[in-house]
XYZ file of C-alpha atoms in Angstrom:
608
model
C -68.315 4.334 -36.112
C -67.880 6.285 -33.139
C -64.780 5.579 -30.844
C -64.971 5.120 -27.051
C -63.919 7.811 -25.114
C -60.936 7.757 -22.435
C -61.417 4.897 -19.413
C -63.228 6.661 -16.279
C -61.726 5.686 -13.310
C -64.384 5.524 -10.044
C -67.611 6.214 -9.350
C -68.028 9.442 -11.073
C -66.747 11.562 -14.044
C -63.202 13.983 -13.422
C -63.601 16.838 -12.228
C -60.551 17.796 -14.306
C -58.153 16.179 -17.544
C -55.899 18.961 -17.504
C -52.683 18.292 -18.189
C -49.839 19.435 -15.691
C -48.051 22.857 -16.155
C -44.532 23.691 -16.030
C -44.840 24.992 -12.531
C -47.109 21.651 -11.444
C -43.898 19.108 -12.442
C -41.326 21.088 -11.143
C -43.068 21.372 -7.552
C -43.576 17.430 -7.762
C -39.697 17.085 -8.769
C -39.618 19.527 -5.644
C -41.690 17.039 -3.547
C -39.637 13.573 -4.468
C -36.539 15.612 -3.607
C -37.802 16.205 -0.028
C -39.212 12.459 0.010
C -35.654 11.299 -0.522
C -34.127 13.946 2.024
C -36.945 12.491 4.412
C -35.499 9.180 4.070
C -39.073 7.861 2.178
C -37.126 5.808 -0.361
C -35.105 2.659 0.135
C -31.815 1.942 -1.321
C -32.235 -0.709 -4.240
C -29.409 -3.208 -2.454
C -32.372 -2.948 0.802
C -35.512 -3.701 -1.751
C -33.426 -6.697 -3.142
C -32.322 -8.073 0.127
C -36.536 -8.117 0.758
C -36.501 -9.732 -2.749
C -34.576 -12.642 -1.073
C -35.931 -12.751 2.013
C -39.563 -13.353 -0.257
C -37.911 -16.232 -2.099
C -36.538 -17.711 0.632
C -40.377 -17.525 2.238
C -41.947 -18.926 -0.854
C -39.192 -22.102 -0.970
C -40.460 -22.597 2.727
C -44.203 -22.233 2.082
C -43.892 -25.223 -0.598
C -41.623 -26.976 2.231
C -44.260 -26.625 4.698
C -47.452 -27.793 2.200
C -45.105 -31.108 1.345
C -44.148 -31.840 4.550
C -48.002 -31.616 5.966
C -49.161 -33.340 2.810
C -46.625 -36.516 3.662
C -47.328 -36.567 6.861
C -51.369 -36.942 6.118
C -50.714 -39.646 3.946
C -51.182 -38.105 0.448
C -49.116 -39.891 -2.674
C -46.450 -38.448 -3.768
C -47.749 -36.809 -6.639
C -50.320 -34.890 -5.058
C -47.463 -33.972 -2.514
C -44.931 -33.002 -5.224
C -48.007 -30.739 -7.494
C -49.577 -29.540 -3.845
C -47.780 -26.306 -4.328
C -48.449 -23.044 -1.738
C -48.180 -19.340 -2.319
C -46.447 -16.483 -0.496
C -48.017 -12.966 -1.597
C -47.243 -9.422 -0.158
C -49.607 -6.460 0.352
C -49.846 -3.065 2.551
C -47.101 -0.809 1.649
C -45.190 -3.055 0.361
C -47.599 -4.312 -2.669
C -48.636 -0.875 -3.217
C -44.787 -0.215 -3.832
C -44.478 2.761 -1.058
C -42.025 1.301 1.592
C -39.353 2.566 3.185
C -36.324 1.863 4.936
C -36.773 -0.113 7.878
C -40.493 -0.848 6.593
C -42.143 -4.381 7.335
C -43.130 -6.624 4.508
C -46.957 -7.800 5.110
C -47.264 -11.109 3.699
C -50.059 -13.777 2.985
C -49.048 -17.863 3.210
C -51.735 -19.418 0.686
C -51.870 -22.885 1.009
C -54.322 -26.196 -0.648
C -57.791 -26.902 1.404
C -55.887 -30.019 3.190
C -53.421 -27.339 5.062
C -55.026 -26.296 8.626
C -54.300 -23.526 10.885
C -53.440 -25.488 13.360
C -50.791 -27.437 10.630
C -49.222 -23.994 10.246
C -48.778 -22.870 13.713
C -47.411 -26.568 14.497
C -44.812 -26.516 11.726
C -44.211 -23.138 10.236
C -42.155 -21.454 12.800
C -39.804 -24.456 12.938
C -39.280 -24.904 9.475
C -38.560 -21.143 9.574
C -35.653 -21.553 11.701
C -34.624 -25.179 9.819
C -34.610 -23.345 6.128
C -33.330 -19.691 6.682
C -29.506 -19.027 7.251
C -28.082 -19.590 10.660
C -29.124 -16.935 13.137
C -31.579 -14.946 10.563
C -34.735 -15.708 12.247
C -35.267 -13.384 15.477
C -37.853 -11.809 17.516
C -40.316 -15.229 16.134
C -43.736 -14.777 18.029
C -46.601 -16.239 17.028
C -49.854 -15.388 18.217
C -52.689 -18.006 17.613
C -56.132 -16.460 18.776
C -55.712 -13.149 17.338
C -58.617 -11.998 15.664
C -56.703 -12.870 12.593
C -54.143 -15.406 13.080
C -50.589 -14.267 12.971
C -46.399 -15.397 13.076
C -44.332 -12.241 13.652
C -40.481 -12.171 13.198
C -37.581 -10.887 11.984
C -35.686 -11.975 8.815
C -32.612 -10.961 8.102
C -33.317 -7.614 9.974
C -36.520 -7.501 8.142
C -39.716 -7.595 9.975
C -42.204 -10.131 8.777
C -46.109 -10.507 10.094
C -47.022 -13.522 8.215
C -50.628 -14.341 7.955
C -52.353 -17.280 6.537
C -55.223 -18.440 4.515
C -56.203 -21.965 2.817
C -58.076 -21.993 -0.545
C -61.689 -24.532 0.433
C -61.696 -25.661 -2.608
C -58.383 -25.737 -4.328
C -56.254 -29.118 -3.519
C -53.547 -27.662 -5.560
C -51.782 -23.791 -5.507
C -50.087 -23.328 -8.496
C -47.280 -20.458 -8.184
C -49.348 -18.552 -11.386
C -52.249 -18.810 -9.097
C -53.701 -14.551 -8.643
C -56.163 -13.865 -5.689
C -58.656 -12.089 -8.652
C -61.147 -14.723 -8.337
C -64.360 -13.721 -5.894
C -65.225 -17.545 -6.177
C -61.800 -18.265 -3.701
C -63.413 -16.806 -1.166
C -66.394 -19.653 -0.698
C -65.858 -21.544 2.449
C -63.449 -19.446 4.369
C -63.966 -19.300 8.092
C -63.844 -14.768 8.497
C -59.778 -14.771 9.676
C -59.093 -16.292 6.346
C -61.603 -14.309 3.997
C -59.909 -11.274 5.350
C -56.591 -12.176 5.087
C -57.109 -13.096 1.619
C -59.051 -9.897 1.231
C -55.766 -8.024 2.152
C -53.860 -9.061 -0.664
C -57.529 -8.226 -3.140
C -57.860 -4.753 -1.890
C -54.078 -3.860 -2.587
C -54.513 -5.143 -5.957
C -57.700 -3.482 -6.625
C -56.338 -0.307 -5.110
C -53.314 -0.282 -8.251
C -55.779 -1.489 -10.705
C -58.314 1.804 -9.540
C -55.468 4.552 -10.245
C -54.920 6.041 -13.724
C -51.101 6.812 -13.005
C -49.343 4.538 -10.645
C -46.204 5.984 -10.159
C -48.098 9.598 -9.748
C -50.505 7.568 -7.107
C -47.042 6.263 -5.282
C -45.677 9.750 -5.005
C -48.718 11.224 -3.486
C -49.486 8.759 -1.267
C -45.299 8.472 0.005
C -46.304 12.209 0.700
C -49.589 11.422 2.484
C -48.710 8.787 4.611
C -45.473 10.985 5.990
C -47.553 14.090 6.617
C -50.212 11.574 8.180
C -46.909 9.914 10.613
C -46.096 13.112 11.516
C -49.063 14.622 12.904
C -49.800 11.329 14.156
C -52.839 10.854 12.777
C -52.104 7.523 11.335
C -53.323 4.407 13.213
C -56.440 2.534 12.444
C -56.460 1.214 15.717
C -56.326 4.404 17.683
C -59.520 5.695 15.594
C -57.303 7.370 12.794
C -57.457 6.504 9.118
C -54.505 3.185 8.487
C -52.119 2.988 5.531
C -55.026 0.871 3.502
C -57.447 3.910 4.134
C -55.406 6.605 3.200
C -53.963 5.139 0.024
C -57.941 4.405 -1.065
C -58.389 8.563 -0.213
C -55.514 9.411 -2.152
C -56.257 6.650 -4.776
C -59.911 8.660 -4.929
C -58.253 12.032 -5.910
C -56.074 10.398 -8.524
C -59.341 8.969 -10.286
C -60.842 12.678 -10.168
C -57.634 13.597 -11.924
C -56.274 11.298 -13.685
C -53.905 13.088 -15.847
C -52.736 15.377 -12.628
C -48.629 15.554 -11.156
C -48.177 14.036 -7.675
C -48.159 17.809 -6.631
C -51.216 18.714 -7.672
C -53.192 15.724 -6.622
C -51.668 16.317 -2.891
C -52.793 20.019 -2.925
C -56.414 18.465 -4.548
C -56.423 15.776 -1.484
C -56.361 18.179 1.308
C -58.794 20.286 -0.593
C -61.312 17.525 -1.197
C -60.905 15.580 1.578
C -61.351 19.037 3.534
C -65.046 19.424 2.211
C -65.962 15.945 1.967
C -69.461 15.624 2.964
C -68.877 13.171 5.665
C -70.678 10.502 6.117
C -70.677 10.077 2.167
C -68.695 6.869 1.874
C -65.586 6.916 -0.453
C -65.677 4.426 -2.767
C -62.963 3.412 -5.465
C -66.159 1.394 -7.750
C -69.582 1.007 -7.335
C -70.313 -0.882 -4.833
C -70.557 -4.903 -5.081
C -73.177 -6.617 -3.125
C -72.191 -10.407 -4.573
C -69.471 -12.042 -6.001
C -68.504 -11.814 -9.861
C -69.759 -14.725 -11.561
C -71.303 -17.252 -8.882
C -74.041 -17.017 -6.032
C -74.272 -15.457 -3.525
C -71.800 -15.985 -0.463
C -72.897 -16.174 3.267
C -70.345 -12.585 3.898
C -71.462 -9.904 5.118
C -70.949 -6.824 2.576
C -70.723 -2.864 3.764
C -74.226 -1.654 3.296
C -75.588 1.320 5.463
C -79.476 0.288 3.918
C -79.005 -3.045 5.868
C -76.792 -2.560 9.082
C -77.527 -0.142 11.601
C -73.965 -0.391 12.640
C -73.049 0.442 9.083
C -75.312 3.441 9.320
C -72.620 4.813 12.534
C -69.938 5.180 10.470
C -68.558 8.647 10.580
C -65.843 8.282 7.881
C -66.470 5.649 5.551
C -63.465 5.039 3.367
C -64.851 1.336 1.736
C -62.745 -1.314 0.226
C -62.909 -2.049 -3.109
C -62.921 -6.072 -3.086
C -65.646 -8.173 -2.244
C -66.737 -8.551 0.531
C -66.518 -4.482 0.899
C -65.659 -3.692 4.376
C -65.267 0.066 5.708
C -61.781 0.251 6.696
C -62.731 3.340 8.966
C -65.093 1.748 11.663
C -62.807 2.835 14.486
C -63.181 6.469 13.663
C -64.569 8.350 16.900
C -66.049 11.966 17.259
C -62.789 13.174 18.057
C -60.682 11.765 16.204
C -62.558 13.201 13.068
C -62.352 16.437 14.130
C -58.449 16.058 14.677
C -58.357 14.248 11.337
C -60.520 17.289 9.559
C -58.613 19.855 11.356
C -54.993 18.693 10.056
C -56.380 18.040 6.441
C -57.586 22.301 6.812
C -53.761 22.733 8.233
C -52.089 20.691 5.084
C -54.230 22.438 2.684
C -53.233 25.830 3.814
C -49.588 24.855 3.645
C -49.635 23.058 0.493
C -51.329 26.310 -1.001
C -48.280 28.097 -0.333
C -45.992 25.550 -1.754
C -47.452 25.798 -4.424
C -46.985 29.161 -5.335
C -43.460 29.291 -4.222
C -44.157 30.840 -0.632
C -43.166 27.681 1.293
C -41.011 24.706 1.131
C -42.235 20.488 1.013
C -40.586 20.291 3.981
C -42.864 22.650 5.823
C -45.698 20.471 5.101
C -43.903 17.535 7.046
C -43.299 19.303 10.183
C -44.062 16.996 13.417
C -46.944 17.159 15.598
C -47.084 19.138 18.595
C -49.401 17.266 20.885
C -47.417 16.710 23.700
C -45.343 20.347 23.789
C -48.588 22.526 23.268
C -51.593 20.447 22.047
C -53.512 19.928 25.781
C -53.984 21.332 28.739
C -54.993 18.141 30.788
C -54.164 14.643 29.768
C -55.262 10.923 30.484
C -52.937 8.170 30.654
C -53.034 4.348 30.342
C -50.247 2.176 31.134
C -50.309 -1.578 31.314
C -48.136 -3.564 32.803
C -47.013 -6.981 33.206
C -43.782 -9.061 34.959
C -42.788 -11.152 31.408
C -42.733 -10.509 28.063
C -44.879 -12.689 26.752
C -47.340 -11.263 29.170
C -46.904 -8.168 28.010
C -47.379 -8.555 24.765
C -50.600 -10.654 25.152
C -52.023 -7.952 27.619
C -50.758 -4.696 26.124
C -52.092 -5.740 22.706
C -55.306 -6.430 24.326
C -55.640 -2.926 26.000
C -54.070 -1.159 22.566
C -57.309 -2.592 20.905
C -59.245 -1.131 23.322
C -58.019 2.351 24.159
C -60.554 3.886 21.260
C -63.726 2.673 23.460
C -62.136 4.823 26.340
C -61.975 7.578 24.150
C -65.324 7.341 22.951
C -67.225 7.335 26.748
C -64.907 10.651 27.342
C -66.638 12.271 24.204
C -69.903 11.419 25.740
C -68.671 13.178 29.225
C -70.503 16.334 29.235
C -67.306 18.595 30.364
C -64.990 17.528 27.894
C -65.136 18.746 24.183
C -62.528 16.530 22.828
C -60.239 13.203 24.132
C -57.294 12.838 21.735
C -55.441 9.633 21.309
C -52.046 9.761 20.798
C -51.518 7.000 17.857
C -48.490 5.292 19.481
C -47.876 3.712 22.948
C -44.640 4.036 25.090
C -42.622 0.515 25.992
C -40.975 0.846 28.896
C -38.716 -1.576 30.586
C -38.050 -1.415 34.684
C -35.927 -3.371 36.810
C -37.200 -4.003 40.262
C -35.293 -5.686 43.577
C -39.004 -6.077 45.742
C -42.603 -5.975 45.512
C -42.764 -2.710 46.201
C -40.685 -1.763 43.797
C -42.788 -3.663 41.258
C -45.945 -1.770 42.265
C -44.422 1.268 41.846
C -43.106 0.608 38.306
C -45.762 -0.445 37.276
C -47.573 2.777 37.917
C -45.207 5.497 37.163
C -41.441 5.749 35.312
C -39.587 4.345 38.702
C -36.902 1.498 38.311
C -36.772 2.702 34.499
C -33.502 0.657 32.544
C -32.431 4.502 31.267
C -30.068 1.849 29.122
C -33.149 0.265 27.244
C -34.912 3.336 25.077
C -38.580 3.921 25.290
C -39.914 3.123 22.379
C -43.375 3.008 20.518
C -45.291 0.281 19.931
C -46.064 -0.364 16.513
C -49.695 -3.015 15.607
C -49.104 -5.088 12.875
C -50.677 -3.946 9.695
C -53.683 -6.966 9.586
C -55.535 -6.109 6.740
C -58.349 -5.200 8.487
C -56.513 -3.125 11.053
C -57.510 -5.111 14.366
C -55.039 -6.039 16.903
C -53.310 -8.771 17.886
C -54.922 -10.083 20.809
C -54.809 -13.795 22.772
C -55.505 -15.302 25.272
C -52.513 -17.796 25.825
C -51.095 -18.416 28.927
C -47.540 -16.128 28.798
C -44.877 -17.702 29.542
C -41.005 -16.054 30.200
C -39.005 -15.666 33.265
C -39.984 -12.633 35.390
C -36.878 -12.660 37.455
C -33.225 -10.982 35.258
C -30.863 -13.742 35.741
C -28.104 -11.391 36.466
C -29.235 -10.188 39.658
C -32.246 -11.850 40.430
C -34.520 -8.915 40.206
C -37.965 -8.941 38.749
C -38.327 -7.093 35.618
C -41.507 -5.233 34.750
C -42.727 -4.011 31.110
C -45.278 -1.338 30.911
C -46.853 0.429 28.068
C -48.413 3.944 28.054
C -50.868 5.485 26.110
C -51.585 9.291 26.296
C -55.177 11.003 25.743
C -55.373 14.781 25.346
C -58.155 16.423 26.794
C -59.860 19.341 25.602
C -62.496 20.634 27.867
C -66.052 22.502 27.469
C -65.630 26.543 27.470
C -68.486 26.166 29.476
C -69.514 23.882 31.768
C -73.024 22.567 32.752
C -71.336 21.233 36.278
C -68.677 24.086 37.118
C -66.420 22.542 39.713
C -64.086 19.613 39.381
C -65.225 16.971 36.425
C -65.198 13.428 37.702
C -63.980 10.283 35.295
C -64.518 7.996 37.771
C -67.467 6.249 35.409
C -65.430 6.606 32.551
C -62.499 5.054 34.219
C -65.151 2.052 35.775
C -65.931 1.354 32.606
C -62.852 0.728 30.590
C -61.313 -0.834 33.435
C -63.883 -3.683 33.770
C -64.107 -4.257 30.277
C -60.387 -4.859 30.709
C -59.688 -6.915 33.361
C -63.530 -9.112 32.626
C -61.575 -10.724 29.432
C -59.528 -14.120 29.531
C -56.241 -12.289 28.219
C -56.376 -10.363 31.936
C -54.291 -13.091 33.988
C -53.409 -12.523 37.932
C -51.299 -15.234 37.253
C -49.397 -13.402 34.170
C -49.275 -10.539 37.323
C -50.527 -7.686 34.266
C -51.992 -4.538 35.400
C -53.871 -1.526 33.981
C -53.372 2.095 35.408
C -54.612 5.359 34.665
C -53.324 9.090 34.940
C -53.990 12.390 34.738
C -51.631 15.075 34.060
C -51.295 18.446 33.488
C -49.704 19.717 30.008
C -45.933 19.149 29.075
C -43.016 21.230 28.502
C -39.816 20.150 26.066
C -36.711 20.744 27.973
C -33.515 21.439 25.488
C -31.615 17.883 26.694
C -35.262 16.463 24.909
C -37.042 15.087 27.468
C -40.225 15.807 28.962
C -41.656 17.070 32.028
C -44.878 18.078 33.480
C -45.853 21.372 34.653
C -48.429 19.826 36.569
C -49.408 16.484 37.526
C -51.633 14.622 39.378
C -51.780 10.761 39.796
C -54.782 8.521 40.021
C -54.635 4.734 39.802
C -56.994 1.649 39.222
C -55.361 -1.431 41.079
C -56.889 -5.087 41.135
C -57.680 -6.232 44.881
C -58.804 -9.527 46.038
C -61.943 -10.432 45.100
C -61.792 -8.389 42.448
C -62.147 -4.757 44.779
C -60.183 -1.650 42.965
C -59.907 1.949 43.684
C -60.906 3.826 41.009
C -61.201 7.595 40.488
C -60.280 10.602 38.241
C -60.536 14.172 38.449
C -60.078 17.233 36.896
C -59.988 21.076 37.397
C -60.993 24.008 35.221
C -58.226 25.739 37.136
C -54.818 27.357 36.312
C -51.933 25.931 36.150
C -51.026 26.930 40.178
C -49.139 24.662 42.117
C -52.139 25.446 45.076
C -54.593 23.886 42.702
C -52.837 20.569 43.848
C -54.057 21.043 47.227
C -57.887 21.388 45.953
C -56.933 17.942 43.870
C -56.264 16.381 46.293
C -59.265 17.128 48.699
C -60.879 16.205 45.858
C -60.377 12.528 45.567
C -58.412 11.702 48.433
C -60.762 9.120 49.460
C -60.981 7.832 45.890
C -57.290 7.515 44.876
C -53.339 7.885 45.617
C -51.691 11.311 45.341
C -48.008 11.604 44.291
C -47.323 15.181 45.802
C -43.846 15.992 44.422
C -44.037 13.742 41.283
C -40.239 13.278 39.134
C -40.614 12.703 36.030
C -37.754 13.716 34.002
C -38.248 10.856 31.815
C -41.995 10.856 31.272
C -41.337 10.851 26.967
C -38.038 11.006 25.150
C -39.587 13.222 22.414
C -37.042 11.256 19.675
C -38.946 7.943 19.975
C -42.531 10.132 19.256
């Protein structure tokens, strides 16, 4: 009788069994050692506090179901057996966390449990059940895309996102997410949330070694950080995307070291014959074991949209989704140029030229990547505000990006994959105006730092539309406080251009700027605003901060009636202060010029 053959992993054969040489494990033992003196790995008395923090969330889950079951009227039985889940996934499922890491998690609940009966009760129950003063930073947001509670337990950061099971009255604590037949008669924010949890699973199940998998991709996803090319929403691959790449090289080598299948990434992922999806398993166009589902399903054959996918990197659970739709023009060619770079450097480490460490070196974009940048900043007078509106414009930043690609003069707009919170402190109305467009009034006390989207599991933003509340005026003084966030673009312009001369934005500008302010989270009465610059290239100073060589501000302001001044311009020219004068002819009539800009504290490099 003949015997089966080994278990293939993916779509298609290996391309190698192989086992690893000498030299292979000894440059992986090589690579965890620079993991660890990266900081990648988390001491085990952390990963148990998370441990507890989990326990204490799934002792609150069943809280929550009884106490919404009682107060519907439901015997005591049925409250007592109702049950409710807590599960994990992201980086934290797939086992690749570090320190200081947030814990994605999933609140599965019986069909009788609303969203509404979460966002009513949770967040109190929350404070009731954990220890005194361990619950901080609690924010839920209730008409995000996909329904979310942020906080803080414990230190910990927490996005907790729900789902109810249609037709379960009862979830039992065995209960796995496995089952394509849990997904009938979810509203789309629940079949994705419960689709995050699936794909993390599948992911593990889809890799022949897992702790060679979690070694390459802890490697991955810090090179990725640190060239910052890592943000879904931005138009760059997110953590779910590149574990699936690296997940893809471990099935075409399943018997590989984590070395080897790092070096194999870059060179793979290199030549990848874009737009060839990725895929993990064939693909699944219905459920296991039932009907079909009203969900729509990844298919290029069917949706034209589908078809415009430049990466595809598809999930492995049904409903497949591509977890690359953001991916622009530009942000592919970034993305393909650093995978060329890593490949070239992991080459060396592997035959003893270079250190791991070289491989993890940080990105240059704002000390020599550009010439010319764009930036966005919004801004608002409360917190609350801030977060509703800068959330909202994060989302968006990627659709700017794409209309400069289409601008004839310009060969490349960059994203930078992080915004800049700022915090100002302003004694008049002036004052506020001006902080909101530039880095006056700055609280030097309160760091800049970046903003970091919570990891939904399909990589959208948290967006509302709530009205903000929060006091705009600081209680100690009586000043008004303003928050801004920035976002940087780098700009890479045509050798040659078809219109030599200055090249105009204005339309590009227009554009974003109305798609902006034309949605319900854009509130006068929140007092948010969204601003655009242009600047010239920066310079690292050795105290660490940043500062222009050139610079040239242009603004878009909200008027009465809805009137704004919009404009943008740049110049093929050198890097002359004179050039400011031809600037500003320019689009004098179009904008505000800051002659003498200061801007000593434009980026505090340690917070990119």
């Amino acid at each position: 009788m003949a015997t089966a053959g080994p278990m293939q992993y993916g779509v298609t054969a290996p391309l190698s069994n192989a086992l690893p040489t000498d030299t292979e494990n000894q440059a992986s033992n090589d690579l965890i050692e620079e993991l660890k003196r990266q900081n990648n790995y988390e001491s085990t008395s952390d990963t148990n506090k998370r441990t507890v923090v989990l326990q204490s969330l799934q002792s609150i889950t069943e809280e929550f179901v009884k106490k919404v079951s009682r107060a519907q009227g439901l015997n005591e039985n049925l409250v007592k057996n109702a049950g409710g889940k807590i599960f994990t996934y992201g980086s934290f499922r797939l086992g690749v966390f570090g320190p200081g890491s947030d814990i994605d998690t999933l609140v599965v609940v019986p069909k009788h449990i609303t969203i509404n009966d979460y966002f009513e009760h949770f967040p109190d129950l929350l404070i009731k059940m954990a220890p005194s003063g361990a619950i901080t930073d609690l924010t839920p947001v209730t008409d995000s895309f996909v329904p979310i509670i942020k906080f803080e337990y414990s230190g910990i950061s927490i996005d907790l996102i729900f789902s109810r099971l249609a037709y379960l009255s009862q979830v039992p604590k065995e209960l796995t997410l496995a089952d394509d037949n849990l997904l009938r008669g979810l509203s789309e924010p629940e079949l994705r949330s419960l689709n995050g949890t699936r794909v993390t699973d599948d992911i593990l199940n889809l890799v022949p070694q897992k702790a060679i998998f979690r070694t390459a991709l802890r490697a991955i996803k810090l090179w990725a950080q640190r060239r910052a090319i890592y943000a879904n929403i931005m138009g760059f691959p997110g953590g779910v995307a590149w574990a699936m790449l690296v997940a893809r090289v471990c099935q075409l080598y399943p018997k590989a070291t984590s070395s080897t299948v790092v070096l194999k990434f870059f060179r793979i992922m290199e030549k990848w014959q874009w737009p060839t999806p990725v895929l993990l398993k064939p693909a699944q166009l219905t459920p296991q074991g039932g009907a079909q589902m009203n969900v729509r399903v990844w298919n290029p054959k069917v949706y034209h949209s589908d078809r415009n996918h430049l990466m595809p990197i598809i999930t492995p659970a049904y409903p497949s989704m591509c977890a690359t739709h953001n991916i622009t023009r530009s942000t592919q060619k970034i993305i393909c140029r650093e995978l060329k770079r890593g490949g070239e450097i992991t080459d060396k480490i592997m035959t003893g030229k270079n250190p791991w460490k070289d491989l993890f070196v940080k990105h240059t974009f704002f000390t020599q990547g550009y010439k010319y940048y764009l930036s966005v900043i919004a801004a608002s007078t409360t917190t609350n505000a801030q977060l509703i509106w800068a959330g909202w414009v994060e989302s968006k930043v990627r659709l700017l990006v794409a209309g400069l690609e289409d601008h004839e003069s310009i060969a490349l707009a960059h994203p930078f994959n992080k915004g800049f919170e700022r915090v100002h402190k302003c004694q008049s109305e002036e004052d506020v105006e001006k902080a909101k467009s530039n880095l006056e009034f700055q609280i030097k006390e309160i760091p800049t730092e970046t903003t970091a989207p919570a990891n939904l599991p399909n990589g959208d933003a948290i967006v509302n539309d709530q009205i903000a509340n929060g006091d705009e005026k600081s209680t100690a003084t009586g000043g008004t406080m303003v928050y801004t966030t920035t976002w940087y673009i780098g700009l890479e312009l045509q050798e040659v251009s078809i219109y030599p001369g200055p090249v105009w934005l204005s339309a590009n500008v227009i554009d974003f700027y109305l798609a902006m302010i034309f949605q319900k989270t854009y509130s006068e009465k929140a007092k948010s605003g969204l601003l655009a610059h242009k600047g010239g290239r920066l310079s690292m100073e050795r105290q660490g901060s940043v500062q222009p060589q050139k610079y040239v501000k242009y603004y878009i302001r909200p008027q009465k009636f809805g009137i704004f001044q919009p404009a943008g311009v740049l110049y093929y020219s050198s890097e002359k202060t004179a050039d400011l004068g031809r600037v500003r002819l320019a689009i004098e009539f179009l904008c505000e010029i800051t002659p003498n800009p200061t801007l000593s504290s434009l980026l505090r490099l340690t917070s990119v």
